[in-house]
Short mmCIF file of C-alpha atoms and ligand atoms in Angstrom, two decimals:
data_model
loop_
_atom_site.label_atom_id
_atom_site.label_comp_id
_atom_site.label_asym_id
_atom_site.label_seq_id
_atom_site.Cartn_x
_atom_site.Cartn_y
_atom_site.Cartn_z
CA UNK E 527 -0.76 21.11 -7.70
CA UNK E 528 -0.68 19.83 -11.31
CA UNK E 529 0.31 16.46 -12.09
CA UNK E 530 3.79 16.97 -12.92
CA UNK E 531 4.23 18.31 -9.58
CA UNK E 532 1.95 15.06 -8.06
CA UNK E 533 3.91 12.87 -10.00
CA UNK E 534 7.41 13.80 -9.09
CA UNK E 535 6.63 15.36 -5.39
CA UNK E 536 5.13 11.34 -4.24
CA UNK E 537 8.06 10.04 -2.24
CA UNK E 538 7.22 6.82 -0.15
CA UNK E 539 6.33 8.16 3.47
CA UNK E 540 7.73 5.98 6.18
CA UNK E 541 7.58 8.83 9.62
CA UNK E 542 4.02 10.26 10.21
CA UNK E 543 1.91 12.63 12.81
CA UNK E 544 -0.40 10.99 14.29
CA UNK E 545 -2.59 13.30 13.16
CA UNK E 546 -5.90 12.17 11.98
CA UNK E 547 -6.92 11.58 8.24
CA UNK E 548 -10.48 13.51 8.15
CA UNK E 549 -12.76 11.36 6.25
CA UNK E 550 -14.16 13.13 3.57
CA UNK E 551 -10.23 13.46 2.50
CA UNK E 552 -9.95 9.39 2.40
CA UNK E 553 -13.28 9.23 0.65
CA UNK E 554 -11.47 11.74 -1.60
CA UNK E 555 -8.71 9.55 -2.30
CA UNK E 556 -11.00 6.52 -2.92
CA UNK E 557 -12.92 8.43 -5.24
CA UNK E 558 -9.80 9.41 -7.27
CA UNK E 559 -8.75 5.70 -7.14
CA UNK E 560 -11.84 4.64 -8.63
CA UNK E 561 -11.76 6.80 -11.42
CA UNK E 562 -8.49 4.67 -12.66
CA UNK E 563 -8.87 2.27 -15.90
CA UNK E 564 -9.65 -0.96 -15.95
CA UNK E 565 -9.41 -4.29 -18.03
CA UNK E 566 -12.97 -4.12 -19.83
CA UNK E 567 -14.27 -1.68 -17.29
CA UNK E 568 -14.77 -4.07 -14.66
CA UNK E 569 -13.81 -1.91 -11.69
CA UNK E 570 -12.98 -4.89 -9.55
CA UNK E 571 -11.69 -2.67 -6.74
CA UNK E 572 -12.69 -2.74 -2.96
CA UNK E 573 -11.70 -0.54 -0.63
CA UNK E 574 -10.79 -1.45 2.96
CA UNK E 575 -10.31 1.57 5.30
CA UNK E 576 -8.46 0.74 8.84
CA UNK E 577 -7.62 3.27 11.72
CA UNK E 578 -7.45 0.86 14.29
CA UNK E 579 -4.22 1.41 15.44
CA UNK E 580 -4.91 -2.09 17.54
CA UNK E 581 -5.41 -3.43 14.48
CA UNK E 582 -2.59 -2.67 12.47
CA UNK E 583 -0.19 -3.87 15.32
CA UNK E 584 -1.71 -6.98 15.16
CA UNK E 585 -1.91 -7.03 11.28
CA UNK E 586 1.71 -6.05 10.92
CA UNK E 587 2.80 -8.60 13.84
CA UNK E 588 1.16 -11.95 12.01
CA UNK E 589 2.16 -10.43 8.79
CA UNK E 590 5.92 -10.51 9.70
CA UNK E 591 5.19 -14.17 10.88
CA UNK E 592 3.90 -15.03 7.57
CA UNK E 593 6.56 -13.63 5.83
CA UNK E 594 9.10 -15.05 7.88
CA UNK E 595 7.61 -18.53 7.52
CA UNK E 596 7.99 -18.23 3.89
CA UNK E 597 10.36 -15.69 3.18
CA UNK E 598 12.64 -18.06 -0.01
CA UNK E 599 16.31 -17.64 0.23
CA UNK E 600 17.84 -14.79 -2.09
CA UNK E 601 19.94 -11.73 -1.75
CA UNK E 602 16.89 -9.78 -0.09
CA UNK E 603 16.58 -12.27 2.55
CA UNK E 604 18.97 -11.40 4.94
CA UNK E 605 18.22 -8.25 5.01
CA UNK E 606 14.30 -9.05 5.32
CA UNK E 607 14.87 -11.33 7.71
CA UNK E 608 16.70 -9.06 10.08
CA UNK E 609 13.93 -6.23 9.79
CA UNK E 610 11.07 -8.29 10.01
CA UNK E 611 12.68 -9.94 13.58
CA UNK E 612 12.82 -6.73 14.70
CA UNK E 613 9.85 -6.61 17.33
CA UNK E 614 10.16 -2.64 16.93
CA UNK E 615 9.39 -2.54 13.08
CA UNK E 616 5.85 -1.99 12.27
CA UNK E 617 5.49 -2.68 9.15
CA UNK E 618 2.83 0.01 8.72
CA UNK E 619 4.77 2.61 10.33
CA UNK E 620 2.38 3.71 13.11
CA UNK E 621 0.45 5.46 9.94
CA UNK E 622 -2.91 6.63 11.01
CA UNK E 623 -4.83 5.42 7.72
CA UNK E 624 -4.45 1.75 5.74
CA UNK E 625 -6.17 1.53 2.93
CA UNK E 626 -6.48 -1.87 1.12
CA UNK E 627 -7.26 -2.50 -2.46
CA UNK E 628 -8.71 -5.61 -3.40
CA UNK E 629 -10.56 -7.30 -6.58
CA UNK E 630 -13.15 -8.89 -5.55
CA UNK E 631 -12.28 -11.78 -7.68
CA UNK E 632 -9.47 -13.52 -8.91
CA UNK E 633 -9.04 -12.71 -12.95
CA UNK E 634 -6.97 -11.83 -15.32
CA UNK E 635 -6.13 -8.58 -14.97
CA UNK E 636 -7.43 -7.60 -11.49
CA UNK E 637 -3.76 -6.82 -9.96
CA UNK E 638 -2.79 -4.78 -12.84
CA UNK E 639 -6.43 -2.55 -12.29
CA UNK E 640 -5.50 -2.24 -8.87
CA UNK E 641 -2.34 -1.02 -8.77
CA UNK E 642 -3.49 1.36 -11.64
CA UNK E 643 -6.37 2.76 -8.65
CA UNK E 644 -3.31 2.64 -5.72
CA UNK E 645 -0.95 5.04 -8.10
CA UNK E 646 -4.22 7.46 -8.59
CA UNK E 647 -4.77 7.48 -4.91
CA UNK E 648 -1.28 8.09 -4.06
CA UNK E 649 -0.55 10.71 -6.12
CA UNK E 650 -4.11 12.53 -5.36
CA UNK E 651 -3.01 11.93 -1.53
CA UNK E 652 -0.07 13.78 -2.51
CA UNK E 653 -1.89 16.85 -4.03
CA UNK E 654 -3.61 16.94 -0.57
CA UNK E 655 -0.27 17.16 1.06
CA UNK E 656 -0.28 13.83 2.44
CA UNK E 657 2.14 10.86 2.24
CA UNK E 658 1.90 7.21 1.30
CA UNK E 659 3.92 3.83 0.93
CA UNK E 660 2.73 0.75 -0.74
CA UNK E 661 3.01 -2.14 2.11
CA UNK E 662 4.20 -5.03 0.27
CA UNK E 663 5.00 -6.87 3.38
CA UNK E 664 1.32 -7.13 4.11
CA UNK E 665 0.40 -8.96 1.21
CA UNK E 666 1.06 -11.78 1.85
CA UNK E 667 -0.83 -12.81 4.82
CA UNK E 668 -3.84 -10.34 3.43
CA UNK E 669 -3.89 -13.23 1.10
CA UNK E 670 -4.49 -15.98 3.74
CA UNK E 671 -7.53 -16.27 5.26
CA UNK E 672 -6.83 -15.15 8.96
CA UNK E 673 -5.74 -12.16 6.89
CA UNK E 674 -8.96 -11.80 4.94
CA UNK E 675 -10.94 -11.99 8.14
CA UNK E 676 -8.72 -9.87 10.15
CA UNK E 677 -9.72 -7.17 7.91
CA UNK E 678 -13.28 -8.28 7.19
CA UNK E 679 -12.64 -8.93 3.84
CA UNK E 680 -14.42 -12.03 1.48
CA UNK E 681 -12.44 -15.03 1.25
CA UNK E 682 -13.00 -14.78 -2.70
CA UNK E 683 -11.44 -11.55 -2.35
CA UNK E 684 -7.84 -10.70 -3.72
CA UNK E 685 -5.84 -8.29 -1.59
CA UNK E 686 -3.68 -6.25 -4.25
CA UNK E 687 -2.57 -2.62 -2.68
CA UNK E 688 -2.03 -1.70 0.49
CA UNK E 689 -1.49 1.71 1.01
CA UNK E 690 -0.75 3.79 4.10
CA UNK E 691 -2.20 7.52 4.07
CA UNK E 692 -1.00 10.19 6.78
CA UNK E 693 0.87 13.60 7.41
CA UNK E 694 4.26 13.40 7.14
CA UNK E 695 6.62 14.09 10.17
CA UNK E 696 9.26 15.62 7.76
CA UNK E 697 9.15 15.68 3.68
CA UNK E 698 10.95 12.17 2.83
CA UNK E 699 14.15 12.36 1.05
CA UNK E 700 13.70 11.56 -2.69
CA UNK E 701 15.14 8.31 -3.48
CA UNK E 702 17.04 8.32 -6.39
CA UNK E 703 15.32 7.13 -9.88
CA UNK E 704 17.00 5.55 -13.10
CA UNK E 705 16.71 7.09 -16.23
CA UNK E 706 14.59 5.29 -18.07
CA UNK E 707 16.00 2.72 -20.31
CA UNK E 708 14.24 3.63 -23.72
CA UNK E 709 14.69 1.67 -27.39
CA UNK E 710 13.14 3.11 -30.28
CA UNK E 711 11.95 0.68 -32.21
CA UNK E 712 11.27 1.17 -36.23
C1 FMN M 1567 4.66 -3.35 -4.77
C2 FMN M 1567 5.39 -2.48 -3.78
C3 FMN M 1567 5.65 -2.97 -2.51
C4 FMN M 1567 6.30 -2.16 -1.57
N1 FMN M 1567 6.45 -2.62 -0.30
C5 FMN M 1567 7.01 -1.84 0.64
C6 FMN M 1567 7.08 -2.26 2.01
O1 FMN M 1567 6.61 -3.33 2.38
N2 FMN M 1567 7.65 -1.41 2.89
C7 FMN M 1567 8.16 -0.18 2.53
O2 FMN M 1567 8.67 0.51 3.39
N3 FMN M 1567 8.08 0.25 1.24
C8 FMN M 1567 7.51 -0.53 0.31
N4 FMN M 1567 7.38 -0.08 -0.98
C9 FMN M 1567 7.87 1.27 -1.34
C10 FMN M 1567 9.15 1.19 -2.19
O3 FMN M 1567 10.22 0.84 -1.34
C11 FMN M 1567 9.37 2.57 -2.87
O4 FMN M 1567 8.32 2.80 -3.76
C12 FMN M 1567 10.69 2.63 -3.62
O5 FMN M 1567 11.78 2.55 -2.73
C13 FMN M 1567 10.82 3.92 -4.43
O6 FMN M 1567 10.69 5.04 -3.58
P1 FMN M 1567 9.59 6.16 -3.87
O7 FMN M 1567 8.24 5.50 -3.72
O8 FMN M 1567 9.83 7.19 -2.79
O9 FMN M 1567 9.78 6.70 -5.24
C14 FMN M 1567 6.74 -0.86 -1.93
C15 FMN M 1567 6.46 -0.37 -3.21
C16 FMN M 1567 5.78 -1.16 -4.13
C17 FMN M 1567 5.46 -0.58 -5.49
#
């Protein structure tokens, strides 16, 4: 697969197998992740790997707490509010694989070198016929410190990207994508 292909055949995965993830494929993906730039070359990156599917429930339960405690009012909230009351929703979808990117510091530009690493795992995880989604809803309480020590990460720690890794049940619809918005300038 070439990276035209990667780039436009990633489509956020939300129904997996539960087939496994084999191991040298995630260290794959974290390798690829790693390889993505960063502000001064600082590679703040940390990689968290969870299969625990104990885990996750529990991640994803206090995680839709923590979000409902401070979800602020706006037009998403309604809708938000209704999914993440839902005692079905996992907000990992029941994926086999979470992988969490954090900094391992607080700086500047640490998010920004983090997402850069989740987008170069994704798409490599798509070249190995694999699907992802970016779990926003985790963040949050990823940040707190229950979160931090739920996954064993350092309190100093930043969590930036979590990404779910699996086989998808189906090929997810495309969602549909703007055209970008482009002003040439001079
Ligand atoms: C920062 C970020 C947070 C996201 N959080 C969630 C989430 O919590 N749950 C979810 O199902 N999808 C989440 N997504 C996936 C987006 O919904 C998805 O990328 C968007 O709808 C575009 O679809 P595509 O990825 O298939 O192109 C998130 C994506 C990003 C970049």
């Amino acid at each position: 697969m070439n990276i035209d292909q990667a780039i436009s055949g990633r489509h956020s995965t939300r129904e997996y197998t539960t087939q496994a993830v084999d191991d040298e494929v995630i260290v794959r993906l974290i390798h690829a992740a790693s390889l993505a730039p960063s502000a001064m070359n600082q590679q703040p990156w940390r990689f968290t790997v969870v299969r625990d599917q104990a885990l996750l429930d529990r991640v994803s339960r206090e995680a839709k707490a923590c979000m409902l405690e401070t979800l602020a009012p706006g037009s998403q909230s309604e809708r938000f509010h209704a999914l993440l009351d839902d005692e079905h929703f996992q907000i990992f979808y029941h994926a086999p694989v979470l992988i969490l990117i954090s900094a391992d510091a607080p700086g500047q530009w640490v998010v920004e070198d983090c997402a850069l690493a989740a987008e170069n795992l994704m798409l490599s995880a798509c070249a190995e016929g694999l699907g992802t989604c970016w779990i926003g809803f985790a963040q949050r309480y990823l940040n707190t410190p229950q979160g931090k020590q739920a996954l064993k990460l350092a309190q100093a720690w930043v969590a930036v990207a979590p990404i779910i890794v699996g086989h998808p049940k189906h090929a997810p619809a495309p969602v549909a994508h703007q055209a970008p918005d482009i002003r040439w300038v001079g």
